[in-house]
Amino acid sequence: MKAFSYERATSPAEAAALAGRTPGARFIAGGTNLLDLMKLQIETPAHLIDINGIGLDRIEATEEGGLRIGALVRNTDLAADQRVRRDYALLSRALLAGASGQLRNMATTAGNLMQRTRCPYFYDSNQPCNKRQPGSGCAAIGGFSRAHAMLGTSEACIATHPSDMAVAMRALDATVETVRPDGSVRAIPIADFHRLPGDTPHIETALDPGELITAVTLPKPVGGRHIYHKVRDRASYAFALISVGAIVQKDGSGRVALGGVAHKPWRVEAADAQLPAGAKATAAALLAGARPTQDNAFKIPLVERTLGAVLAQAEAMR
Amino acid sequence: MQSPADFDMSRRGVLITGTASAAVTAVPGVANAYAPSASTGKAPIMSTVAFTVNGKDYKVELDTRTTLLDALREHLKLTGTKKGCDHGQCGACTVIVEGRRINSCMTLAVMHEGDSITTIEGLGTPGKLHPMQAAFVKHDGYQCGYCTPGQICSAVAMLEEIGRGIPSHVSADLTAQPEISIDEIRERMSGNICRCGAYSNIVEAVQEVAGQRA
């Protein structure tokens, strides 16, 4: 790890202001991803702003009938919240499918959104990676790419976003609330929060420098049957090869998002519209324009079959 | 006959000797890494943190880079907590902070100002084992024993999580009180890797303690 200075912020606005005037600063909350990358010197912040003491650890009802989830609510607590388990089961299920009990006790809601790819070439500093070192190339393209993306990829990057939680947030139409170093606040729809790699894969979110996530809000519950189906190499504690998050209503309509296939949670409006027509039609809409590699082409039929299993499960839950 | 304490001393002696000789050969590199350098600004930066470990108060001055794991082992000399992967993947470093199990390798010591920390040394003593420690002995829940302190800290906190009604990936009904089944134990303990593969005995030990609690 490179040496860094450290301070504790006492409020969200103060944290953002500190980040705005401190070059090379990063926020640290759970630390489960940032410290991992700092040990490998993939992340080398000169200064850490500890935000664990700034509040933002509550889940509150909103006036619109939804929930406002503080940025520092731990993954365990979010998954176990009675309102989330009852009204947003997709979110509970996605969280519980991710990481381990220990990591979920540390990892935060905002940190989960901010986590970086697990592409092995991003982690291997002996390999070129446009995300780690812009302009150096992409070792995954033409390399071992079984776990990589097939949608929204570019010539610069085929990494996936690793989060399960973000897939549920995408299907639930969450909104990311932030504060900027100048004190101004804004709300970013989850659809616009994560970026596709394009020719700047090192820029992963819509956040400005120093901008701090304060909360993630969920609109009022939409009902329906909530299913998160994650396919992975082990039964537990592994990242997704692909995952399907779906909310299916009694009439067969609903919404669906995919994990493990792109640089961001993947949702297509045209695919939502196909849900009543079944897995084949829905998968075709979701996967339109897919450019798999030789290694990850298996994800194409895997998405369709997993979607089939999800719709069958939804039918059985009627 | 050699007592366990003698063995411990001699084993440590060997380790210290080994470390010292390694340090001699590594001196130039170490000197470069730690020499204060105005041009790079990479000198260690120190910070003070106070927390409670196993009921005892500590105040230590540490390089900000020090993980909670390294603070426990290298500074407090509580070597019961083990360093396995040092990347949050194996669970050997699991300790209980403010009642929650976490990977002590994936958190900085300075982030734990005022926290109450329990390590394997705080759960029981050789003369008065924690029920989970006794159950691991009874069921032979290990071979080499390196993952065991993490397994035991994790298992103790895991049963508390079930007690608090926290669901898991394998809980059929999200809103019901989770049951203590083999499937639940295996899923909830998946963050603790045992490379000797003592899993079936670990599950039996945890089941026994869970049964005593029920």
PDB file of N, CA, C and O in Angstrom, chain B residues 155-203:
ATOM      1  N   ALA B 155     -18.543 -18.388  13.292  1.00  0.00           N
ATOM      2  CA  ALA B 155     -19.683 -19.225  13.674  1.00  0.00           C
ATOM      3  C   ALA B 155     -20.451 -18.631  14.853  1.00  0.00           C
ATOM      4  O   ALA B 155     -21.690 -18.646  14.876  1.00  0.00           O
ATOM      5  N   VAL B 156     -19.708 -18.096  15.831  1.00  0.00           N
ATOM      6  CA  VAL B 156     -20.364 -17.498  16.998  1.00  0.00           C
ATOM      7  C   VAL B 156     -21.247 -16.322  16.567  1.00  0.00           C
ATOM      8  O   VAL B 156     -22.420 -16.217  16.946  1.00  0.00           O
ATOM      9  N   ALA B 157     -20.683 -15.441  15.731  1.00  0.00           N
ATOM     10  CA  ALA B 157     -21.447 -14.269  15.290  1.00  0.00           C
ATOM     11  C   ALA B 157     -22.561 -14.669  14.320  1.00  0.00           C
ATOM     12  O   ALA B 157     -23.621 -14.036  14.285  1.00  0.00           O
ATOM     13  N   MET B 158     -22.317 -15.718  13.549  1.00  0.00           N
ATOM     14  CA  MET B 158     -23.318 -16.191  12.580  1.00  0.00           C
ATOM     15  C   MET B 158     -24.574 -16.665  13.297  1.00  0.00           C
ATOM     16  O   MET B 158     -25.696 -16.381  12.871  1.00  0.00           O
ATOM     17  N   LEU B 159     -24.408 -17.399  14.412  1.00  0.00           N
ATOM     18  CA  LEU B 159     -25.589 -17.862  15.151  1.00  0.00           C
ATOM     19  C   LEU B 159     -26.358 -16.675  15.735  1.00  0.00           C
ATOM     20  O   LEU B 159     -27.592 -16.702  15.816  1.00  0.00           O
ATOM     21  N   GLU B 160     -25.628 -15.629  16.113  1.00  0.00           N
ATOM     22  CA  GLU B 160     -26.301 -14.410  16.575  1.00  0.00           C
ATOM     23  C   GLU B 160     -27.126 -13.800  15.439  1.00  0.00           C
ATOM     24  O   GLU B 160     -28.224 -13.294  15.650  1.00  0.00           O
ATOM     25  N   GLU B 161     -26.567 -13.841  14.226  1.00  0.00           N
ATOM     26  CA  GLU B 161     -27.295 -13.284  13.075  1.00  0.00           C
ATOM     27  C   GLU B 161     -28.597 -14.051  12.841  1.00  0.00           C
ATOM     28  O   GLU B 161     -29.647 -13.457  12.582  1.00  0.00           O
ATOM     29  N   ILE B 162     -28.529 -15.372  12.932  1.00  0.00           N
ATOM     30  CA  ILE B 162     -29.759 -16.162  12.797  1.00  0.00           C
ATOM     31  C   ILE B 162     -30.729 -15.792  13.913  1.00  0.00           C
ATOM     32  O   ILE B 162     -31.927 -15.602  13.682  1.00  0.00           O
ATOM     33  N   GLY B 163     -30.183 -15.631  15.122  1.00  0.00           N
ATOM     34  CA  GLY B 163     -31.023 -15.264  16.259  1.00  0.00           C
ATOM     35  C   GLY B 163     -31.729 -13.936  16.051  1.00  0.00           C
ATOM     36  O   GLY B 163     -32.866 -13.742  16.500  1.00  0.00           O
ATOM     37  N   ARG B 164     -31.063 -13.028  15.348  1.00  0.00           N
ATOM     38  CA  ARG B 164     -31.672 -11.713  15.072  1.00  0.00           C
ATOM     39  C   ARG B 164     -32.609 -11.761  13.877  1.00  0.00           C
ATOM     40  O   ARG B 164     -33.172 -10.740  13.482  1.00  0.00           O
ATOM     41  N   GLY B 165     -32.731 -12.931  13.259  1.00  0.00           N
ATOM     42  CA  GLY B 165     -33.690 -13.087  12.154  1.00  0.00           C
ATOM     43  C   GLY B 165     -33.169 -12.643  10.806  1.00  0.00           C
ATOM     44  O   GLY B 165     -33.951 -12.447   9.869  1.00  0.00           O
ATOM     45  N   ILE B 166     -31.861 -12.491  10.668  1.00  0.00           N
ATOM     46  CA  ILE B 166     -31.293 -12.062   9.380  1.00  0.00           C
ATOM     47  C   ILE B 166     -31.381 -13.218   8.387  1.00  0.00           C
ATOM     48  O   ILE B 166     -30.890 -14.315   8.667  1.00  0.00           O
ATOM     49  N   PRO B 167     -32.016 -13.007   7.235  1.00  0.00           N
ATOM     50  CA  PRO B 167     -32.167 -14.103   6.273  1.00  0.00           C
ATOM     51  C   PRO B 167     -30.870 -14.373   5.518  1.00  0.00           C
ATOM     52  O   PRO B 167     -29.915 -13.601   5.608  1.00  0.00           O
ATOM     53  N   SER B 168     -30.839 -15.486   4.791  1.00  0.00           N
ATOM     54  CA  SER B 168     -29.674 -15.806   3.955  1.00  0.00           C
ATOM     55  C   SER B 168     -30.134 -16.143   2.545  1.00  0.00           C
ATOM     56  O   SER B 168     -31.336 -16.242   2.273  1.00  0.00           O
ATOM     57  N   HIS B 169     -29.163 -16.386   1.681  1.00  0.00           N
ATOM     58  CA  HIS B 169     -29.435 -16.754   0.300  1.00  0.00           C
ATOM     59  C   HIS B 169     -30.291 -18.019   0.200  1.00  0.00           C
ATOM     60  O   HIS B 169     -31.062 -18.177  -0.748  1.00  0.00           O
ATOM     61  N   VAL B 170     -30.170 -18.934   1.157  1.00  0.00           N
ATOM     62  CA  VAL B 170     -30.924 -20.196   1.071  1.00  0.00           C
ATOM     63  C   VAL B 170     -32.207 -20.189   1.897  1.00  0.00           C
ATOM     64  O   VAL B 170     -32.915 -21.189   1.934  1.00  0.00           O
ATOM     65  N   SER B 171     -32.518 -19.077   2.561  1.00  0.00           N
ATOM     66  CA  SER B 171     -33.774 -19.017   3.318  1.00  0.00           C
ATOM     67  C   SER B 171     -34.945 -19.020   2.340  1.00  0.00           C
ATOM     68  O   SER B 171     -35.034 -18.137   1.481  1.00  0.00           O
ATOM     69  N   ALA B 172     -35.822 -20.004   2.481  1.00  0.00           N
ATOM     70  CA  ALA B 172     -36.931 -20.133   1.518  1.00  0.00           C
ATOM     71  C   ALA B 172     -37.897 -18.956   1.650  1.00  0.00           C
ATOM     72  O   ALA B 172     -38.365 -18.416   0.653  1.00  0.00           O
ATOM     73  N   ASP B 173     -38.186 -18.571   2.881  1.00  0.00           N
ATOM     74  CA  ASP B 173     -39.129 -17.486   3.123  1.00  0.00           C
ATOM     75  C   ASP B 173     -38.362 -16.321   3.747  1.00  0.00           C
ATOM     76  O   ASP B 173     -37.873 -16.414   4.861  1.00  0.00           O
ATOM     77  N   LEU B 174     -38.292 -15.220   2.993  1.00  0.00           N
ATOM     78  CA  LEU B 174     -37.512 -14.062   3.449  1.00  0.00           C
ATOM     79  C   LEU B 174     -38.055 -13.467   4.731  1.00  0.00           C
ATOM     80  O   LEU B 174     -37.315 -12.867   5.499  1.00  0.00           O
ATOM     81  N   THR B 175     -39.362 -13.597   4.949  1.00  0.00           N
ATOM     82  CA  THR B 175     -39.976 -12.889   6.073  1.00  0.00           C
ATOM     83  C   THR B 175     -40.099 -13.762   7.316  1.00  0.00           C
ATOM     84  O   THR B 175     -40.463 -13.277   8.376  1.00  0.00           O
ATOM     85  N   ALA B 176     -39.788 -15.065   7.204  1.00  0.00           N
ATOM     86  CA  ALA B 176     -39.893 -15.962   8.360  1.00  0.00           C
ATOM     87  C   ALA B 176     -38.593 -15.963   9.157  1.00  0.00           C
ATOM     88  O   ALA B 176     -37.534 -15.585   8.651  1.00  0.00           O
ATOM     89  N   GLN B 177     -38.667 -16.380  10.409  1.00  0.00           N
ATOM     90  CA  GLN B 177     -37.455 -16.575  11.213  1.00  0.00           C
ATOM     91  C   GLN B 177     -36.629 -17.690  10.558  1.00  0.00           C
ATOM     92  O   GLN B 177     -37.142 -18.791  10.342  1.00  0.00           O
ATOM     93  N   PRO B 178     -35.365 -17.426  10.216  1.00  0.00           N
ATOM     94  CA  PRO B 178     -34.562 -18.470   9.564  1.00  0.00           C
ATOM     95  C   PRO B 178     -34.324 -19.661  10.484  1.00  0.00           C
ATOM     96  O   PRO B 178     -34.173 -19.498  11.692  1.00  0.00           O
ATOM     97  N   GLU B 179     -34.298 -20.849   9.892  1.00  0.00           N
ATOM     98  CA  GLU B 179     -34.040 -22.044  10.692  1.00  0.00           C
ATOM     99  C   GLU B 179     -32.532 -22.320  10.725  1.00  0.00           C
ATOM    100  O   GLU B 179     -31.770 -21.756   9.941  1.00  0.00           O
ATOM    101  N   ILE B 180     -32.146 -23.172  11.662  1.00  0.00           N
ATOM    102  CA  ILE B 180     -30.730 -23.564  11.746  1.00  0.00           C
ATOM    103  C   ILE B 180     -30.597 -24.948  11.125  1.00  0.00           C
ATOM    104  O   ILE B 180     -30.766 -25.964  11.783  1.00  0.00           O
ATOM    105  N   SER B 181     -30.340 -24.963   9.830  1.00  0.00           N
ATOM    106  CA  SER B 181     -30.220 -26.218   9.099  1.00  0.00           C
ATOM    107  C   SER B 181     -28.795 -26.326   8.562  1.00  0.00           C
ATOM    108  O   SER B 181     -28.033 -25.355   8.590  1.00  0.00           O
ATOM    109  N   ILE B 182     -28.470 -27.505   8.067  1.00  0.00           N
ATOM    110  CA  ILE B 182     -27.139 -27.690   7.468  1.00  0.00           C
ATOM    111  C   ILE B 182     -26.961 -26.729   6.297  1.00  0.00           C
ATOM    112  O   ILE B 182     -25.920 -26.103   6.149  1.00  0.00           O
ATOM    113  N   ASP B 183     -28.003 -26.600   5.468  1.00  0.00           N
ATOM    114  CA  ASP B 183     -27.913 -25.698   4.317  1.00  0.00           C
ATOM    115  C   ASP B 183     -27.668 -24.252   4.771  1.00  0.00           C
ATOM    116  O   ASP B 183     -26.863 -23.532   4.168  1.00  0.00           O
ATOM    117  N   GLU B 184     -28.377 -23.834   5.809  1.00  0.00           N
ATOM    118  CA  GLU B 184     -28.195 -22.463   6.309  1.00  0.00           C
ATOM    119  C   GLU B 184     -26.773 -22.266   6.848  1.00  0.00           C
ATOM    120  O   GLU B 184     -26.129 -21.253   6.579  1.00  0.00           O
ATOM    121  N   ILE B 185     -26.287 -23.238   7.603  1.00  0.00           N
ATOM    122  CA  ILE B 185     -24.935 -23.101   8.181  1.00  0.00           C
ATOM    123  C   ILE B 185     -23.899 -23.044   7.056  1.00  0.00           C
ATOM    124  O   ILE B 185     -22.999 -22.193   7.066  1.00  0.00           O
ATOM    125  N   ARG B 186     -24.033 -23.918   6.092  1.00  0.00           N
ATOM    126  CA  ARG B 186     -23.044 -23.949   5.007  1.00  0.00           C
ATOM    127  C   ARG B 186     -23.039 -22.635   4.223  1.00  0.00           C
ATOM    128  O   ARG B 186     -21.981 -22.092   3.897  1.00  0.00           O
ATOM    129  N   GLU B 187     -24.240 -22.135   3.904  1.00  0.00           N
ATOM    130  CA  GLU B 187     -24.320 -20.876   3.166  1.00  0.00           C
ATOM    131  C   GLU B 187     -23.733 -19.728   3.991  1.00  0.00           C
ATOM    132  O   GLU B 187     -22.926 -18.933   3.500  1.00  0.00           O
ATOM    133  N   ARG B 188     -24.112 -19.645   5.231  1.00  0.00           N
ATOM    134  CA  ARG B 188     -23.693 -18.513   6.069  1.00  0.00           C
ATOM    135  C   ARG B 188     -22.215 -18.572   6.442  1.00  0.00           C
ATOM    136  O   ARG B 188     -21.631 -17.561   6.810  1.00  0.00           O
ATOM    137  N   MET B 189     -21.612 -19.746   6.362  1.00  0.00           N
ATOM    138  CA  MET B 189     -20.189 -19.900   6.679  1.00  0.00           C
ATOM    139  C   MET B 189     -19.323 -19.919   5.413  1.00  0.00           C
ATOM    140  O   MET B 189     -18.130 -20.228   5.474  1.00  0.00           O
ATOM    141  N   SER B 190     -19.903 -19.558   4.261  1.00  0.00           N
ATOM    142  CA  SER B 190     -19.153 -19.695   3.002  1.00  0.00           C
ATOM    143  C   SER B 190     -18.001 -18.701   2.895  1.00  0.00           C
ATOM    144  O   SER B 190     -17.129 -18.853   2.045  1.00  0.00           O
ATOM    145  N   GLY B 191     -17.965 -17.707   3.775  1.00  0.00           N
ATOM    146  CA  GLY B 191     -16.852 -16.769   3.774  1.00  0.00           C
ATOM    147  C   GLY B 191     -15.649 -17.259   4.562  1.00  0.00           C
ATOM    148  O   GLY B 191     -14.678 -16.527   4.729  1.00  0.00           O
ATOM    149  N   ASN B 192     -15.715 -18.469   5.068  1.00  0.00           N
ATOM    150  CA  ASN B 192     -14.584 -19.069   5.791  1.00  0.00           C
ATOM    151  C   ASN B 192     -14.126 -20.318   5.059  1.00  0.00           C
ATOM    152  O   ASN B 192     -14.806 -21.339   5.039  1.00  0.00           O
ATOM    153  N   ILE B 193     -12.953 -20.214   4.460  1.00  0.00           N
ATOM    154  CA  ILE B 193     -12.431 -21.326   3.673  1.00  0.00           C
ATOM    155  C   ILE B 193     -11.549 -22.206   4.561  1.00  0.00           C
ATOM    156  O   ILE B 193     -10.759 -21.702   5.354  1.00  0.00           O
ATOM    157  N   CYS B 194     -11.680 -23.518   4.404  1.00  0.00           N
ATOM    158  CA  CYS B 194     -10.825 -24.482   5.110  1.00  0.00           C
ATOM    159  C   CYS B 194     -10.133 -25.324   4.047  1.00  0.00           C
ATOM    160  O   CYS B 194     -10.766 -26.152   3.404  1.00  0.00           O
ATOM    161  N   ARG B 195      -8.829 -25.095   3.860  1.00  0.00           N
ATOM    162  CA  ARG B 195      -8.192 -25.828   2.761  1.00  0.00           C
ATOM    163  C   ARG B 195      -7.938 -27.285   3.134  1.00  0.00           C
ATOM    164  O   ARG B 195      -7.632 -28.102   2.272  1.00  0.00           O
ATOM    165  N   CYS B 196      -8.039 -27.626   4.429  1.00  0.00           N
ATOM    166  CA  CYS B 196      -7.968 -29.046   4.791  1.00  0.00           C
ATOM    167  C   CYS B 196      -9.297 -29.739   4.490  1.00  0.00           C
ATOM    168  O   CYS B 196      -9.370 -30.963   4.514  1.00  0.00           O
ATOM    169  N   GLY B 197     -10.337 -28.962   4.287  1.00  0.00           N
ATOM    170  CA  GLY B 197     -11.631 -29.562   3.954  1.00  0.00           C
ATOM    171  C   GLY B 197     -12.326 -30.193   5.142  1.00  0.00           C
ATOM    172  O   GLY B 197     -12.981 -31.232   5.016  1.00  0.00           O
ATOM    173  N   ALA B 198     -12.242 -29.563   6.309  1.00  0.00           N
ATOM    174  CA  ALA B 198     -12.887 -30.109   7.512  1.00  0.00           C
ATOM    175  C   ALA B 198     -14.349 -29.674   7.621  1.00  0.00           C
ATOM    176  O   ALA B 198     -14.927 -29.710   8.709  1.00  0.00           O
ATOM    177  N   TYR B 199     -14.925 -29.277   6.503  1.00  0.00           N
ATOM    178  CA  TYR B 199     -16.252 -28.638   6.540  1.00  0.00           C
ATOM    179  C   TYR B 199     -17.323 -29.467   7.247  1.00  0.00           C
ATOM    180  O   TYR B 199     -18.118 -28.940   8.019  1.00  0.00           O
ATOM    181  N   SER B 200     -17.369 -30.786   6.962  1.00  0.00           N
ATOM    182  CA  SER B 200     -18.476 -31.562   7.533  1.00  0.00           C
ATOM    183  C   SER B 200     -18.395 -31.562   9.062  1.00  0.00           C
ATOM    184  O   SER B 200     -19.420 -31.478   9.747  1.00  0.00           O
ATOM    185  N   ASN B 201     -17.180 -31.609   9.604  1.00  0.00           N
ATOM    186  CA  ASN B 201     -17.038 -31.591  11.059  1.00  0.00           C
ATOM    187  C   ASN B 201     -17.303 -30.198  11.631  1.00  0.00           C
ATOM    188  O   ASN B 201     -17.805 -30.061  12.744  1.00  0.00           O
ATOM    189  N   ILE B 202     -16.947 -29.174  10.861  1.00  0.00           N
ATOM    190  CA  ILE B 202     -17.243 -27.801  11.286  1.00  0.00           C
ATOM    191  C   ILE B 202     -18.758 -27.617  11.390  1.00  0.00           C
ATOM    192  O   ILE B 202     -19.272 -27.072  12.371  1.00  0.00           O
ATOM    193  N   VAL B 203     -19.477 -28.113  10.379  1.00  0.00           N
ATOM    194  CA  VAL B 203     -20.938 -27.982  10.391  1.00  0.00           C
ATOM    195  C   VAL B 203     -21.521 -28.721  11.603  1.00  0.00           C
ATOM    196  O   VAL B 203     -22.416 -28.201  12.287  1.00  0.00           O
TER     197      VAL B 203
END
